[in-house]
PDB file of C-alpha atoms in Angstrom:
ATOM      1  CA  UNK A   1     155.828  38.580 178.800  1.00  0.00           C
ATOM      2  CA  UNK A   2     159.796  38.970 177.861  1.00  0.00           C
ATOM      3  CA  UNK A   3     162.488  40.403 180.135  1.00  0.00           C
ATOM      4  CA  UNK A   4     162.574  43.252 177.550  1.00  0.00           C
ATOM      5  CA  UNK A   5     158.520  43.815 177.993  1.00  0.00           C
ATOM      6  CA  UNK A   6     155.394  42.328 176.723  1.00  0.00           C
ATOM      7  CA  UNK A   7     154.374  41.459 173.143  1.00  0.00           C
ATOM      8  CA  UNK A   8     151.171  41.679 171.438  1.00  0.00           C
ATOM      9  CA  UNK A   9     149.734  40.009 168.141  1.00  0.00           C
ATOM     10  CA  UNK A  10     145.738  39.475 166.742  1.00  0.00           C
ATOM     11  CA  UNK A  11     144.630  38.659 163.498  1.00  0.00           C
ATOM     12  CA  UNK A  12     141.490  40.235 161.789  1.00  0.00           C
ATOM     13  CA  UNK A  13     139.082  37.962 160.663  1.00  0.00           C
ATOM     14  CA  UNK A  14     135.550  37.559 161.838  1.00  0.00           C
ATOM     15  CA  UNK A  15     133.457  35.027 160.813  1.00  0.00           C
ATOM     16  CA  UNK A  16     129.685  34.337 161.478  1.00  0.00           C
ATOM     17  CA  UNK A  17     129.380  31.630 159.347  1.00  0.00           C
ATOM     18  CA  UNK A  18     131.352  30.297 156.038  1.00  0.00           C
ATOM     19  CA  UNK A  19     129.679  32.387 153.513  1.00  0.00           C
ATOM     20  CA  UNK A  20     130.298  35.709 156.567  1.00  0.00           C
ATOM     21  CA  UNK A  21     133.557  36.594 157.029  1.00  0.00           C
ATOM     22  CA  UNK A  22     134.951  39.865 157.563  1.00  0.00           C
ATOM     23  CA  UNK A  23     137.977  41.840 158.607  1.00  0.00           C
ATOM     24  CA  UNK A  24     138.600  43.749 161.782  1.00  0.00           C
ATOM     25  CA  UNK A  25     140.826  45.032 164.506  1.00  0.00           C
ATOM     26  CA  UNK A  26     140.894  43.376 167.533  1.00  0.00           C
ATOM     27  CA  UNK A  27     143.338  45.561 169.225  1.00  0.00           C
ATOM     28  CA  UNK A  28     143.391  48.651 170.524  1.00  0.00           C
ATOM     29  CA  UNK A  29     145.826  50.959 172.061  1.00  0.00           C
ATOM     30  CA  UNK A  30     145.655  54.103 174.619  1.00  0.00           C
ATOM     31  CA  UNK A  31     148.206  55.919 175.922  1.00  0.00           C
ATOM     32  CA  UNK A  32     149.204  58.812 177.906  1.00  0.00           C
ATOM     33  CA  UNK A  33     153.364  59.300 176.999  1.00  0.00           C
ATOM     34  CA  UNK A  34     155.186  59.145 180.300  1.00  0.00           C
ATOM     35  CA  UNK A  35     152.409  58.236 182.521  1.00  0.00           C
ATOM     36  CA  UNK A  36     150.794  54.875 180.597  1.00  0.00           C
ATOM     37  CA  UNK A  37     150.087  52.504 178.013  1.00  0.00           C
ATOM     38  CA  UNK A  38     147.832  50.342 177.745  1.00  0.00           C
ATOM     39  CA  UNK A  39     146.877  47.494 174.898  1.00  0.00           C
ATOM     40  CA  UNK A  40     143.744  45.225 174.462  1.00  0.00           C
ATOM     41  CA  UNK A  41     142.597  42.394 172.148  1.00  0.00           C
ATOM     42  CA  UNK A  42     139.660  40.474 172.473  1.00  0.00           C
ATOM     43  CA  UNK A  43     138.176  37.359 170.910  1.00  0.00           C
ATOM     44  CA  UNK A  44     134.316  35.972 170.782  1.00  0.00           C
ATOM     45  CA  UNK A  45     130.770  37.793 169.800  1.00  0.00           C
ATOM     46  CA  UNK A  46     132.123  41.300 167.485  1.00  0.00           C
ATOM     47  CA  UNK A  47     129.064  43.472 168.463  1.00  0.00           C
ATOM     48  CA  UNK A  48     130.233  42.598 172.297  1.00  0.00           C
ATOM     49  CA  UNK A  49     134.101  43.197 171.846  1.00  0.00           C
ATOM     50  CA  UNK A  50     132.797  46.304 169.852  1.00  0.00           C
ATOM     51  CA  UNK A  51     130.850  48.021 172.712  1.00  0.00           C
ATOM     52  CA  UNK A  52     133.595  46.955 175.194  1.00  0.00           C
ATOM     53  CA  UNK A  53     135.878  49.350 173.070  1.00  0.00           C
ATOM     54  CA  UNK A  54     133.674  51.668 172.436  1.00  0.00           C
ATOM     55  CA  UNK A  55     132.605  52.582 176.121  1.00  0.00           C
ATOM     56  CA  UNK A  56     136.361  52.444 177.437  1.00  0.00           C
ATOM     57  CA  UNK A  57     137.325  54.536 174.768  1.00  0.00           C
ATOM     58  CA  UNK A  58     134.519  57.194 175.563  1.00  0.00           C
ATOM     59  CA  UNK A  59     135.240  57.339 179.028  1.00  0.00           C
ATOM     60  CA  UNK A  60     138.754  57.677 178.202  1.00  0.00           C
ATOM     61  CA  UNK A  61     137.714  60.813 176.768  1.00  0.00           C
ATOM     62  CA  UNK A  62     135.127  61.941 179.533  1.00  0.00           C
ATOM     63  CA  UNK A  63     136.082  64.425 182.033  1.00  0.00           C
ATOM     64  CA  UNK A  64     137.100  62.801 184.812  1.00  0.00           C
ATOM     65  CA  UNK A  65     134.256  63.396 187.435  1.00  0.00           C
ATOM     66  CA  UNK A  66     131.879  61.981 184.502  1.00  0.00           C
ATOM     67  CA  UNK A  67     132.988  58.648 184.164  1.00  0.00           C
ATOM     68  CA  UNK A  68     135.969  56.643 185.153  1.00  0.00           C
ATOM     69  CA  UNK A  69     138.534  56.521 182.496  1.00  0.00           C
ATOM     70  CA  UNK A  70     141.614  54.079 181.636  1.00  0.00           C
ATOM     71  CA  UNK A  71     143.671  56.809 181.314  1.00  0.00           C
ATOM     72  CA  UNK A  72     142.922  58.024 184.997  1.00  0.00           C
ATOM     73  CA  UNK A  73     142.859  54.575 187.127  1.00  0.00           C
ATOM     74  CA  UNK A  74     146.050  54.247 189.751  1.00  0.00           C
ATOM     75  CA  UNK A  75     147.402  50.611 188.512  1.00  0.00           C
ATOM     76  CA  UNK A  76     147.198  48.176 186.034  1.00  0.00           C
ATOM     77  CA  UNK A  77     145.048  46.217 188.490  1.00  0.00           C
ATOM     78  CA  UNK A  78     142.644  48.541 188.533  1.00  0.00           C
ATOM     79  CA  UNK A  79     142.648  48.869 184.660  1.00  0.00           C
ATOM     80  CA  UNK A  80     142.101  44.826 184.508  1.00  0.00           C
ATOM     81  CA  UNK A  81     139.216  45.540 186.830  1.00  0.00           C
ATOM     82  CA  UNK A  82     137.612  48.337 185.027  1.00  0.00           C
ATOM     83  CA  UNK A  83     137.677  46.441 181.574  1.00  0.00           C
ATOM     84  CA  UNK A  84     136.336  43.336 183.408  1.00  0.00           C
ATOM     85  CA  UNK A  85     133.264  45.018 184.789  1.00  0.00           C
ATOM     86  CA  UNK A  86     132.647  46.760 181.596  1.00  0.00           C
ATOM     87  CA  UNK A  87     132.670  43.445 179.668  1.00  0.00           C
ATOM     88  CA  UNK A  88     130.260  41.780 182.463  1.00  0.00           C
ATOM     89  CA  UNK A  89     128.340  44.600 181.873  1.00  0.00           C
ATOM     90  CA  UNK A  90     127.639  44.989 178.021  1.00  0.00           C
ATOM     91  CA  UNK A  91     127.392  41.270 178.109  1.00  0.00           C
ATOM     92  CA  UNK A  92     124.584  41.079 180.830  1.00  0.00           C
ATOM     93  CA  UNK A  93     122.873  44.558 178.887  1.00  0.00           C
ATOM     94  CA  UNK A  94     122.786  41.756 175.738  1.00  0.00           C
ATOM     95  CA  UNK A  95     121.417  39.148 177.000  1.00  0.00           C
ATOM     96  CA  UNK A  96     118.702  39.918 180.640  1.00  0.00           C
ATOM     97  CA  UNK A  97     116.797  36.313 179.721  1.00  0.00           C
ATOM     98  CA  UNK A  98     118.869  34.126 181.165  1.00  0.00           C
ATOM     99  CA  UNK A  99     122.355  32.154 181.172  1.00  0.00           C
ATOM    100  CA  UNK A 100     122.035  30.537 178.373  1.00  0.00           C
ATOM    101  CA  UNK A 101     121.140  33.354 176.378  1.00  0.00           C
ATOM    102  CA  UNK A 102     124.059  35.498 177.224  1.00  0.00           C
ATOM    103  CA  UNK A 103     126.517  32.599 176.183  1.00  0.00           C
ATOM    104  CA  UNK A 104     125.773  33.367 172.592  1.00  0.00           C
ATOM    105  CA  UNK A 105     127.512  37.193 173.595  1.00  0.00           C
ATOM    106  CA  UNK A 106     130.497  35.800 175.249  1.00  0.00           C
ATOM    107  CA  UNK A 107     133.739  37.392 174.690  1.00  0.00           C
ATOM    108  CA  UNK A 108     137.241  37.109 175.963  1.00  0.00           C
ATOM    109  CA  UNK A 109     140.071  39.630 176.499  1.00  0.00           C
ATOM    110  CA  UNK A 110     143.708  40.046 176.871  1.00  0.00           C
ATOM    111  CA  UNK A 111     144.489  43.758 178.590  1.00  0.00           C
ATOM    112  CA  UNK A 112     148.671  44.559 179.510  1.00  0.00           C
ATOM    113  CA  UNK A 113     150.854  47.317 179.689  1.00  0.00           C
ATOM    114  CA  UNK A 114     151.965  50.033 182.624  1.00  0.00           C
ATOM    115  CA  UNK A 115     151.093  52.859 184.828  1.00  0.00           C
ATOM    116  CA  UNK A 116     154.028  54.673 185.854  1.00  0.00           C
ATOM    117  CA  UNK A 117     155.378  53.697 189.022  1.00  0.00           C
ATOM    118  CA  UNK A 118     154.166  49.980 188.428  1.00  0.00           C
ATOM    119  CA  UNK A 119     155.645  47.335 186.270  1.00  0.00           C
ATOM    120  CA  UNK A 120     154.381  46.062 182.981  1.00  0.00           C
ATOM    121  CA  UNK A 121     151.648  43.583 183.421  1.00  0.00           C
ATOM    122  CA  UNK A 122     149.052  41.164 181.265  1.00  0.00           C
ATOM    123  CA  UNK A 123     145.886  40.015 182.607  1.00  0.00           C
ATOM    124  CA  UNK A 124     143.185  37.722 180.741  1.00  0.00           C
ATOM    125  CA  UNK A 125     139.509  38.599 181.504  1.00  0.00           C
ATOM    126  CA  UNK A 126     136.845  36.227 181.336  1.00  0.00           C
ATOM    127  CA  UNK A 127     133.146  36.857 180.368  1.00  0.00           C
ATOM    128  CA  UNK A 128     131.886  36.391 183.406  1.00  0.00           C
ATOM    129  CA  UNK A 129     134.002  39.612 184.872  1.00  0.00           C
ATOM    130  CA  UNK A 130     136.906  37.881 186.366  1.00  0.00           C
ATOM    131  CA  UNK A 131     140.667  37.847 185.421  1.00  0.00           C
ATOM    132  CA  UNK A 132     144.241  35.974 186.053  1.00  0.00           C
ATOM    133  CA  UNK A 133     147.585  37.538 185.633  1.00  0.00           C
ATOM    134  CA  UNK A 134     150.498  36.657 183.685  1.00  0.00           C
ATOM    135  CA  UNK A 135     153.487  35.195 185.639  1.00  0.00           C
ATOM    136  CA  UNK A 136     156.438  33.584 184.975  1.00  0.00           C
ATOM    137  CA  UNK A 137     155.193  29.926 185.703  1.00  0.00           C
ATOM    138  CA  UNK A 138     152.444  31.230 182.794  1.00  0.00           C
ATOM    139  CA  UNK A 139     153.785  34.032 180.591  1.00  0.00           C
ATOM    140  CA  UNK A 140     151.909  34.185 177.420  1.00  0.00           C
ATOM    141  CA  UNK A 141     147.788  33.825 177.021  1.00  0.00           C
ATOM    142  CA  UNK A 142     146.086  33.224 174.221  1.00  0.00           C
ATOM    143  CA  UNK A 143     142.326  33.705 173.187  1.00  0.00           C
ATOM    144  CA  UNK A 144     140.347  32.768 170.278  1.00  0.00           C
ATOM    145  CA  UNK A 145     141.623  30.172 168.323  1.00  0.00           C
ATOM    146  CA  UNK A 146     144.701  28.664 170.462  1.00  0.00           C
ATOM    147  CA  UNK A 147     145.586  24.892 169.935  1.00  0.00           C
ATOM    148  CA  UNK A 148     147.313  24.574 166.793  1.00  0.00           C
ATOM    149  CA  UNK A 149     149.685  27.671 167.659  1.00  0.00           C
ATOM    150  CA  UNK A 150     150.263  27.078 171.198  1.00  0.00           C
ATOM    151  CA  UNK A 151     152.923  24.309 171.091  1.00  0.00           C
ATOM    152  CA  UNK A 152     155.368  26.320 169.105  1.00  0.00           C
ATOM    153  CA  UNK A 153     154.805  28.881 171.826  1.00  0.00           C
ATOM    154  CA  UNK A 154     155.472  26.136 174.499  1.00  0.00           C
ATOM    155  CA  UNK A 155     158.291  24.680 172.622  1.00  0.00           C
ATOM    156  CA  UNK A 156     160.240  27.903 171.595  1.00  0.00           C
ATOM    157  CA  UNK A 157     159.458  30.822 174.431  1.00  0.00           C
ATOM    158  CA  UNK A 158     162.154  31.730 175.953  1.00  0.00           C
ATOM    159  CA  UNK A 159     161.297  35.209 178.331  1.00  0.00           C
ATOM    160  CA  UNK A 160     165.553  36.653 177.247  1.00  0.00           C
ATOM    161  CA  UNK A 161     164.114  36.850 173.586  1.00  0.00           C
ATOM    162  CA  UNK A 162     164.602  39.866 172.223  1.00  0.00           C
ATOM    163  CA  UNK A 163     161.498  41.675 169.965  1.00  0.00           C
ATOM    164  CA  UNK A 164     162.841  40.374 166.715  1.00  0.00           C
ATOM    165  CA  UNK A 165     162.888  36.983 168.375  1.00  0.00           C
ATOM    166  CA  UNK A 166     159.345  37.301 169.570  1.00  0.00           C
ATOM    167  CA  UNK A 167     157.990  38.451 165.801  1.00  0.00           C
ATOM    168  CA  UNK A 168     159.876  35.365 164.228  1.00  0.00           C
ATOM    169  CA  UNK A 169     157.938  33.638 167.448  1.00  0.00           C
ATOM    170  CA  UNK A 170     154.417  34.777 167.320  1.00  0.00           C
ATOM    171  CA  UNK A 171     154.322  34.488 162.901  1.00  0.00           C
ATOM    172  CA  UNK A 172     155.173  31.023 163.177  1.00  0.00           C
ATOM    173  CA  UNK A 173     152.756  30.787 165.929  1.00  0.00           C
ATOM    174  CA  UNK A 174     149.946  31.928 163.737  1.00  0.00           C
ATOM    175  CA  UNK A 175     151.432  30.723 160.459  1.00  0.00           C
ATOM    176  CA  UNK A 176     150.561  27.024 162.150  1.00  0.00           C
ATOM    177  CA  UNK A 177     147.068  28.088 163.399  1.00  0.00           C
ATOM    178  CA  UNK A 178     145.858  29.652 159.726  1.00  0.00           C
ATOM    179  CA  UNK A 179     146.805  27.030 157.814  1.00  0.00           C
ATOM    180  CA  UNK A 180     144.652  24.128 160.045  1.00  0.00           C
ATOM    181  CA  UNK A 181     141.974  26.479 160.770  1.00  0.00           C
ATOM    182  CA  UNK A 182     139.998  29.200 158.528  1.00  0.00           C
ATOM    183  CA  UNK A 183     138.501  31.326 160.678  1.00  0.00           C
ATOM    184  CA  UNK A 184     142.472  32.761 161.307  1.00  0.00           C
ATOM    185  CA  UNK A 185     143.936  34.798 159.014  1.00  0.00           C
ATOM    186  CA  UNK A 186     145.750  37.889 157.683  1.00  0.00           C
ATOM    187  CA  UNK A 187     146.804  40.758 158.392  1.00  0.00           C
ATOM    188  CA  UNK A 188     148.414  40.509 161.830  1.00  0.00           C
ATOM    189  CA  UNK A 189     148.460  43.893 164.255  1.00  0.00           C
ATOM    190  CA  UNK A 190     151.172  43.709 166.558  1.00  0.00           C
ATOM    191  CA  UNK A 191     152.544  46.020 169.183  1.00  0.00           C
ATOM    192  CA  UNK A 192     155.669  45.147 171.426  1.00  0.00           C
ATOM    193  CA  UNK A 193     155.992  47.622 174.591  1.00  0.00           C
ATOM    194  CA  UNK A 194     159.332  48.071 175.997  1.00  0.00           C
ATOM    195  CA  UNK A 195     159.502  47.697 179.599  1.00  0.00           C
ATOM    196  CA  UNK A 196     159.330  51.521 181.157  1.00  0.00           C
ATOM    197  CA  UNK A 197     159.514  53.851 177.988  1.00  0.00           C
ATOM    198  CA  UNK A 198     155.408  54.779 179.179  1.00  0.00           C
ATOM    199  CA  UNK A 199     155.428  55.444 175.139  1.00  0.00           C
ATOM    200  CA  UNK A 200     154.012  53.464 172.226  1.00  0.00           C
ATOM    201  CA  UNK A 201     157.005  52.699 170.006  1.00  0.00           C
ATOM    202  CA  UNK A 202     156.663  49.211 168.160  1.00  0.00           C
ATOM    203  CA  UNK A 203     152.909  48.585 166.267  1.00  0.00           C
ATOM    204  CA  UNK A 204     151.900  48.251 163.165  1.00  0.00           C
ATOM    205  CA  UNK A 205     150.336  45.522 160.766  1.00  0.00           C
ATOM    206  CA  UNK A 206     151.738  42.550 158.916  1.00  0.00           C
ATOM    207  CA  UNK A 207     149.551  42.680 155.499  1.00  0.00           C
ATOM    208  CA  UNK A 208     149.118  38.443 153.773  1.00  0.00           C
ATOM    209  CA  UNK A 209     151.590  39.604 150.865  1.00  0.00           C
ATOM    210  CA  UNK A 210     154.225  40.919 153.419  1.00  0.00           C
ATOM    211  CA  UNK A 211     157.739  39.439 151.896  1.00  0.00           C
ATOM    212  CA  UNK A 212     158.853  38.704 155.473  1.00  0.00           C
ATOM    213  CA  UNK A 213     156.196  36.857 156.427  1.00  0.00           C
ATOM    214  CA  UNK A 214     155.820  34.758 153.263  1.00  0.00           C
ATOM    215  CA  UNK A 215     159.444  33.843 153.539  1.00  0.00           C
ATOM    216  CA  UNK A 216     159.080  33.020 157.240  1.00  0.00           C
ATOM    217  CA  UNK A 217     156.308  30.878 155.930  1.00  0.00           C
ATOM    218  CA  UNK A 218     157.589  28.483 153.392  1.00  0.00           C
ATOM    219  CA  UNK A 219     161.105  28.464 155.286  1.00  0.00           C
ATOM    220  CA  UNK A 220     158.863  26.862 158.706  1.00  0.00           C
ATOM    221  CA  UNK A 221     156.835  24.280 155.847  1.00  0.00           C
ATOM    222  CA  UNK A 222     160.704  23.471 154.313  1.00  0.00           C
ATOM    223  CA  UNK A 223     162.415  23.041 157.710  1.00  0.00           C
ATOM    224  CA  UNK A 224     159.465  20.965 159.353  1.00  0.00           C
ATOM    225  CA  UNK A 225     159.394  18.583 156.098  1.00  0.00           C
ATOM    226  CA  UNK A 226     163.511  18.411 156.267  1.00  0.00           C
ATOM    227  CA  UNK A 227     163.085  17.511 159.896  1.00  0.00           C
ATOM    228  CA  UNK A 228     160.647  14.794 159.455  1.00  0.00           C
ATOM    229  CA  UNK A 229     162.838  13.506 156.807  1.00  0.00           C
ATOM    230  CA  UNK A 230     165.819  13.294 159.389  1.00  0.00           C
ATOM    231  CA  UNK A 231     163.884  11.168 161.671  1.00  0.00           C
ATOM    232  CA  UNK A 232     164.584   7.081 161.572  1.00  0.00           C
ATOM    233  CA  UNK A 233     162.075   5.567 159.736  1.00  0.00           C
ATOM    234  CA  UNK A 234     159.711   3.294 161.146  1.00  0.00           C
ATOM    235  CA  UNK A 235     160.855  -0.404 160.504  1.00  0.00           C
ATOM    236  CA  UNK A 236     157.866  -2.942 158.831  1.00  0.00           C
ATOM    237  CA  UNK A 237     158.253  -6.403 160.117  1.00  0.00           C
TER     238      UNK A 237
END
């Protein structure tokens, strides 16, 4: 969450095992221009995310006295509740043989955006069908893969950043967790919603061979190692 609105990256790789991986999109947008937009990623069992996305994006284009839609609910609230009950649900439609069972379907979400005559807001949903909100004592969330990217998140936030900021921000971020961890990687989806334009402006994808990126790259690896060489060394007695 900035000042200027909320930011949103995800990488694409799947993996089921080290001879499985694959690439996919773990976010997905819908909007209505003027009235809403909304943005969710998800992490944990693909076939689960999958159906999560599928059914809210059905609905979304359902009549409304068929099925309630994203695109029709009052408040971001309701939104966070909607995509809550629909994970609980396709996880629970999995796995009927008991807890233990539906672990192995266990996924994780991150919804934000805003509903006219609300402010932007970010939610994390939990498998079991409940959900926090963002605030300013806890402004980002991550899910998936989050310890070797979080401290430069900790370290480096600031909520007066400005978009570019953030990108420098979050590709560092993940730059750190792909290279101490395989099962992150390449390309990055991002979207960055500007507080009140009710329009989706700012996504795309940053591909592995993106010249940005691969500059951003070895200039974090060559400032890190200059760094550690500034430090005192440690004296042997």
């Amino acid at each position: 969450m900035l000042e200027k609105g909320l930011v949103f990256m995800s990488d694409t790789r799947t993996n089921a095992g080290f001879d499985n991986i694959s690439k996919f999109r773990k976010m997905t947008t819908w909007d209505t221009p003027g009235d809403r937009v909304l943005t969710l990623m998800s992490a944990g069992n693909l076939a689960t995310t999958q159906a999560v996305v599928s059914i809210l994006d059905e609905r979304s284009k359902s009549p409304e006295d068929r099925a309630p839609s994203l695109l029709a609910v009052p408040s971001m609230f309701q939104a966070a509740r909607m995509v809550a009950e629909t994970l609980r649900e396709v996880i629970d439609g999995h796995a009927n043989v008991g807890q233990r069972a539906s672990s192995t379907f266990h996924a994780t979400l991150i919804l934000g955006g805003q509903i006219a005559g609300g402010p932007p807001r970010l939610f994390l949903i939990y498998p079991e069908g409940n959900f926090i909100e963002a605030s300013e004592d806890t402004p980002f969330f991550q899910v998936g893969e989050t310890k070797y990217g979080r401290p430069i998140l900790v370290r480096a936030y600031d909520p007066e950043m400005g978009f570019e900021e953030a990108m420098k921000l979050l590709l560092v971020s993940f730059d750190s967790t792909l290279k101490a961890n395989l099962t992150v990687a390449a390309p990055f989806d991002f979207h960055f919603y500007e507080t009140d334009s009710l329009e989706i402006r700012h996504k795309g994808r940053i591909e592995a061979e993106d010249p940005y990126y691969n500059d951003l790259s070895q200039g974090w690896g060559d400032a890190l190692k200059a760094t550690l060489d500034s430090l005192p060394d440690y004296t042997m007695e």
